[in-house]
CSV table of C-alpha atoms in Angstrom, one decimal:
chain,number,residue,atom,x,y,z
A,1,UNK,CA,23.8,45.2,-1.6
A,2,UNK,CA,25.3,43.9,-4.9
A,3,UNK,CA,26.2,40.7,-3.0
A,4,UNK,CA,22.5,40.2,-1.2
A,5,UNK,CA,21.5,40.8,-5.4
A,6,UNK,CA,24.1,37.5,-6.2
A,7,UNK,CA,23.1,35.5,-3.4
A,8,UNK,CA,20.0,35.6,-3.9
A,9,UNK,CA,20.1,35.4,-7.8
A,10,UNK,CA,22.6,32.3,-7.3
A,11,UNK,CA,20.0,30.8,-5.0
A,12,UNK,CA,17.3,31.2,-6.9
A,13,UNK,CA,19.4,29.4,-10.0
A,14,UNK,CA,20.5,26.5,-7.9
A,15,UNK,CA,17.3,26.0,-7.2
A,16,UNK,CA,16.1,25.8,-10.7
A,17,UNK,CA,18.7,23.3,-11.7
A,18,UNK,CA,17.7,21.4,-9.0
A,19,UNK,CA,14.0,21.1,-10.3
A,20,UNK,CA,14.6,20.7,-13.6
A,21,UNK,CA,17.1,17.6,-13.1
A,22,UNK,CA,13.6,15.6,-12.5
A,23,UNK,CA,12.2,16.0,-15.2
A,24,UNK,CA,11.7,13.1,-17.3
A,25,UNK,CA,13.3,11.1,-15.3
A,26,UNK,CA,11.7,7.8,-13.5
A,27,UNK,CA,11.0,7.0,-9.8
A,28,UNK,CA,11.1,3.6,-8.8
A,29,UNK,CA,9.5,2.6,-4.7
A,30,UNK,CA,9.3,-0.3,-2.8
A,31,UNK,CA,7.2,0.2,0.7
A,32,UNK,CA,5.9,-2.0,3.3
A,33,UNK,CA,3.6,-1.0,5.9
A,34,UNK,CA,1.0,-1.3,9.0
A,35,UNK,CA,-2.6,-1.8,8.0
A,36,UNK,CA,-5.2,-0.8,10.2
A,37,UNK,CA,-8.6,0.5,10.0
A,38,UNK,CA,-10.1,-3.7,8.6
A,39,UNK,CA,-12.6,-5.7,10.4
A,40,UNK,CA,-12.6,-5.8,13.9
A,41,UNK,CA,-12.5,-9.6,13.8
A,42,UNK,CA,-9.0,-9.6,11.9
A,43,UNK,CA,-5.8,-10.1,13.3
A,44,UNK,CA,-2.3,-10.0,11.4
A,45,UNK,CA,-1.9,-7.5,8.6
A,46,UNK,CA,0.8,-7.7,6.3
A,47,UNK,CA,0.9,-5.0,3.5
A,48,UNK,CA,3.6,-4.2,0.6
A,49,UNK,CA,3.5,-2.3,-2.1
A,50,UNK,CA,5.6,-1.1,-5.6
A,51,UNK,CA,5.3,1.3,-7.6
A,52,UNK,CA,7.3,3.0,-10.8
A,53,UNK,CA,6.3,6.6,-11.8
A,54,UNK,CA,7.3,9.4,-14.6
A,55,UNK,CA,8.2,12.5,-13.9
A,56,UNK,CA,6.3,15.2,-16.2
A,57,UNK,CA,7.9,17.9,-14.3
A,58,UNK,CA,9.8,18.6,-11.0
A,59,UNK,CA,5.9,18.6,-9.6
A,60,UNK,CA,3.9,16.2,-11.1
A,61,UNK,CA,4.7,12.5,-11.1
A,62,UNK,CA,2.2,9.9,-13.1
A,63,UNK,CA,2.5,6.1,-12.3
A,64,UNK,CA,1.3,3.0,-12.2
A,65,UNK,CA,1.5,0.5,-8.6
A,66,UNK,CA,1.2,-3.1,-7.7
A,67,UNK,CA,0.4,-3.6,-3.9
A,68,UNK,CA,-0.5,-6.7,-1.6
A,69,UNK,CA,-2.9,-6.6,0.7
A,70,UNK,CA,-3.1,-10.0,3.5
A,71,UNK,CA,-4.9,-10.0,6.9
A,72,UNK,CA,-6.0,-12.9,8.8
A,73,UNK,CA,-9.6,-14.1,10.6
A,74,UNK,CA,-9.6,-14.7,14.2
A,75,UNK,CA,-9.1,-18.3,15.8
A,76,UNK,CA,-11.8,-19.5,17.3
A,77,UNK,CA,-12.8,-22.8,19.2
A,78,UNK,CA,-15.5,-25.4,19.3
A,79,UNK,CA,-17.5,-28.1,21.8
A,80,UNK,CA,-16.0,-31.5,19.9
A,81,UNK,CA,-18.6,-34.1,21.1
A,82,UNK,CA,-17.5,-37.7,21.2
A,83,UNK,CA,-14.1,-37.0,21.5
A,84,UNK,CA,-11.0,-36.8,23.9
A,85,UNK,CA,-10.7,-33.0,24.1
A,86,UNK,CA,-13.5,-30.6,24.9
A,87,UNK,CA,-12.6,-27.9,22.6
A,88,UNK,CA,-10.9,-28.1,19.1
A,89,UNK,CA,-9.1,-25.1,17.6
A,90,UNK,CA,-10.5,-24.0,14.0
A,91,UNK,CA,-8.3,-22.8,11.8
A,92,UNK,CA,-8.7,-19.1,10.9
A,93,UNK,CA,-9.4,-18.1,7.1
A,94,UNK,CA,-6.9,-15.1,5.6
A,95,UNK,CA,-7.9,-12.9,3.1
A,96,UNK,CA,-5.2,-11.3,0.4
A,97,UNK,CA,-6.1,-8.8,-2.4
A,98,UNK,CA,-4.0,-7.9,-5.2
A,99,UNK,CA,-3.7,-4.6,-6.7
A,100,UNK,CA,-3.2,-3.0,-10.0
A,101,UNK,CA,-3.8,0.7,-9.9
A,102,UNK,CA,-2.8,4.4,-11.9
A,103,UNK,CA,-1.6,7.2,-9.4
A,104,UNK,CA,-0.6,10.6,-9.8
A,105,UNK,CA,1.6,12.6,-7.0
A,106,UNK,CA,2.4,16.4,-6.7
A,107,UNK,CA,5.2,17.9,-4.9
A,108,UNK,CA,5.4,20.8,-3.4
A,109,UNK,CA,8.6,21.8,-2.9
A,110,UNK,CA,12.0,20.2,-4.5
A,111,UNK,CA,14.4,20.4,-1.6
A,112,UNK,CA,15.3,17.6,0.5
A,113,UNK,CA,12.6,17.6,2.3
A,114,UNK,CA,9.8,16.7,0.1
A,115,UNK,CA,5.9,16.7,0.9
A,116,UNK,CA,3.5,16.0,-1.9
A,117,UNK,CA,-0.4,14.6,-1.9
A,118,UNK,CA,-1.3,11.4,-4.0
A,119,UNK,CA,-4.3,10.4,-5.4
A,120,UNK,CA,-5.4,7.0,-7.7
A,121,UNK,CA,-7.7,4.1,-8.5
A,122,UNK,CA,-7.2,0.9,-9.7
A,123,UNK,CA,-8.3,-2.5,-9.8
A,124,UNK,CA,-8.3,-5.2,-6.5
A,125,UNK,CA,-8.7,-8.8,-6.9
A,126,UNK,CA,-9.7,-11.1,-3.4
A,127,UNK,CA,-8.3,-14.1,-2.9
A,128,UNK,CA,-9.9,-16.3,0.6
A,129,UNK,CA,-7.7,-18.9,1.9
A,130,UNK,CA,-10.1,-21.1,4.2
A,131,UNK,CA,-10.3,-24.5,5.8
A,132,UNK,CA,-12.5,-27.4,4.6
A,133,UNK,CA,-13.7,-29.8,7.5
A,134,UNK,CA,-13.1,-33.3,6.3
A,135,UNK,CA,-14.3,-36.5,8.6
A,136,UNK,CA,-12.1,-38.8,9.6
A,137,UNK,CA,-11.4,-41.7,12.3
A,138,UNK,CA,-10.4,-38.9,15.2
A,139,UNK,CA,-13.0,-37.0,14.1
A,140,UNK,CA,-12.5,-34.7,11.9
A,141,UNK,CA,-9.7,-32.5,10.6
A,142,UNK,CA,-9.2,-29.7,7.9
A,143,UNK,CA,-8.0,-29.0,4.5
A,144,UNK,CA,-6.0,-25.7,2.9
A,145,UNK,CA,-8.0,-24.8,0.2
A,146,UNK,CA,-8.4,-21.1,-1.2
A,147,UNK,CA,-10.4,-19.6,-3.9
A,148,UNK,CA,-10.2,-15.9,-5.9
A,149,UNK,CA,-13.5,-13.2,-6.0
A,150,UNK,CA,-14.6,-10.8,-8.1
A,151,UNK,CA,-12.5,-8.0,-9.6
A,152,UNK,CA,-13.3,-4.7,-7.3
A,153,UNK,CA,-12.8,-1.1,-8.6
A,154,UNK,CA,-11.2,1.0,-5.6
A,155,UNK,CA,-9.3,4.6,-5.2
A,156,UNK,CA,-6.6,6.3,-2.8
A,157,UNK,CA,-5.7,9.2,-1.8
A,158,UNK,CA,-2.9,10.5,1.1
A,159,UNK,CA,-0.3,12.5,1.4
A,160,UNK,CA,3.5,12.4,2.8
A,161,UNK,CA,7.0,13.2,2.7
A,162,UNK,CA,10.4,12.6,0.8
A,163,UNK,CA,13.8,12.7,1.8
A,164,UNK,CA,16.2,13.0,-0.9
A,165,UNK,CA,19.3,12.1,0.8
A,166,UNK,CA,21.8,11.6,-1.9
A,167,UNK,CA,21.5,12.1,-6.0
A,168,UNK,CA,19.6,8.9,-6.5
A,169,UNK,CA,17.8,7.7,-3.2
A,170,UNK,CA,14.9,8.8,-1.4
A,171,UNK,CA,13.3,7.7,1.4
A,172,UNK,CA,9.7,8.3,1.9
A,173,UNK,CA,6.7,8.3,4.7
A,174,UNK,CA,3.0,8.0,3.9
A,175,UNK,CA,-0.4,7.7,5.1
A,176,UNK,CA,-2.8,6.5,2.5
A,177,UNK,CA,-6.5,5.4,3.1
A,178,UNK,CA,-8.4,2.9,0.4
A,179,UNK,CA,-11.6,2.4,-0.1
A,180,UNK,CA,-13.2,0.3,-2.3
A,181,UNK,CA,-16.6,-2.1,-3.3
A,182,UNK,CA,-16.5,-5.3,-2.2
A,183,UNK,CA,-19.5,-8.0,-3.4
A,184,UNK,CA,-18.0,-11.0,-2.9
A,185,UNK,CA,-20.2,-13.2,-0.7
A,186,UNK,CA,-17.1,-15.2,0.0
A,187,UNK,CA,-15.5,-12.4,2.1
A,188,UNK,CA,-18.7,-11.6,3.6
A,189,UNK,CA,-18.1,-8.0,3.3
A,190,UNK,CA,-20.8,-6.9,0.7
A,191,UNK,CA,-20.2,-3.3,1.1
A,192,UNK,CA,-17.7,-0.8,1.1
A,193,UNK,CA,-14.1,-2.1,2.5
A,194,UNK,CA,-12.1,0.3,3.4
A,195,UNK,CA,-8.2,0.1,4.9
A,196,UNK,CA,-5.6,3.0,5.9
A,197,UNK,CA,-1.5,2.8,6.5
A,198,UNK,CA,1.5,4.3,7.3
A,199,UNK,CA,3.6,2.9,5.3
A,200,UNK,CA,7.5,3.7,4.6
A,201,UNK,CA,10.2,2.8,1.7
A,202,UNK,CA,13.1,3.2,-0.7
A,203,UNK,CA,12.9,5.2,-3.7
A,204,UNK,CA,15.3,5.2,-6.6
A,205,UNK,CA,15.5,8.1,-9.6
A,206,UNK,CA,16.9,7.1,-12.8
């Protein structure tokens, strides 16, 4: 009985220490991900993300996060009258937003395994990149051009897991959905835009 009483006492302390060793410490993460859930007319997605955070306690971390967000237009074709070829490949726009955003995440257990829920808002900027028909001798042909929209107000929220595999590195899983206003005529959105993914990466304590 008096060594069930240790064990469990010497259990409880190890498990104390290893809560408290978080605490006020920082977690830096870089992630990159699948996008899915965007217009049905896109095609690639490309998504990465970073993010530093504060630990208040072994529970609650508070951060800030910069993501990117890129996912291209179908190609389409069209009837080229007057010229050699029938059809003529159009190049497909892309549309990237930029992300500046607050998060909070809560743990709920400090053990290797780590879930937690996160939650946060933040800032998106849009950024088209489309294709200006320009005449010419063989009948046309097209210029890069891009252009930036209107600053969007968005939130998050998922939730996931951490492995803590050695003193200083995790590696973490997540599933977070975004939604936020889009008014941009240039997108041709004009309502609510909203994206999910599963998204994995590399987190260091220091």
């Amino acid at each position: 009985m008096r060594k069930l009483i240790f064990l469990i006492c010497f259990l409880g302390l190890f498990r104390s220490v290893q809560a408290q060793e978080l605490k006020g410490k920082f977690m830096l993460t870089a992630k990159t991900a699948y996008s899915f859930a965007l217009p049905e007319q896109s095609t690639r997605r490309i998504y990465y993300g970073s993010e530093i955070g504060y630990f208040l306690n072994h529970q609650l971390l508070l951060g800030i996060n910069l993501d990117y967000l890129e996912y291209g237009e179908r190609a389409y074709l069209i009837e080229v009258e007057n010229s050699g070829a029938r059809f003529r490949n159009i190049p497909a726009n892309s549309h990237r937003w930029y992300s500046f955003g607050l998060f909070s995440k809560l743990f709920f257990d400090v053990r290797r395994f780590t879930p937690f829920v996160k939650m946060g808002f933040g800032f998106y900027v849009p950024q088209t990149i489309y294709y200006q028909s320009l005449p010419s001798a063989e009948g046309g042909h097209y210029v890069k051009a891009d252009a930036y929209g209107k600053t969007c107000f968005g939130m998050n929220f998922g939730a996931g897991i951490q492995y803590r595999f050695w003193k200083g590195l995790c590696l973490q899983t997540e599933g977070l959905l975004t939604t936020l206003t889009d008014r941009n005529k240039e997108s041709g959105l004009n309502r609510n835009f909203t994206y999910a993914n599963l998204n994995a990466g590399l987190s260091i304590i220091f």
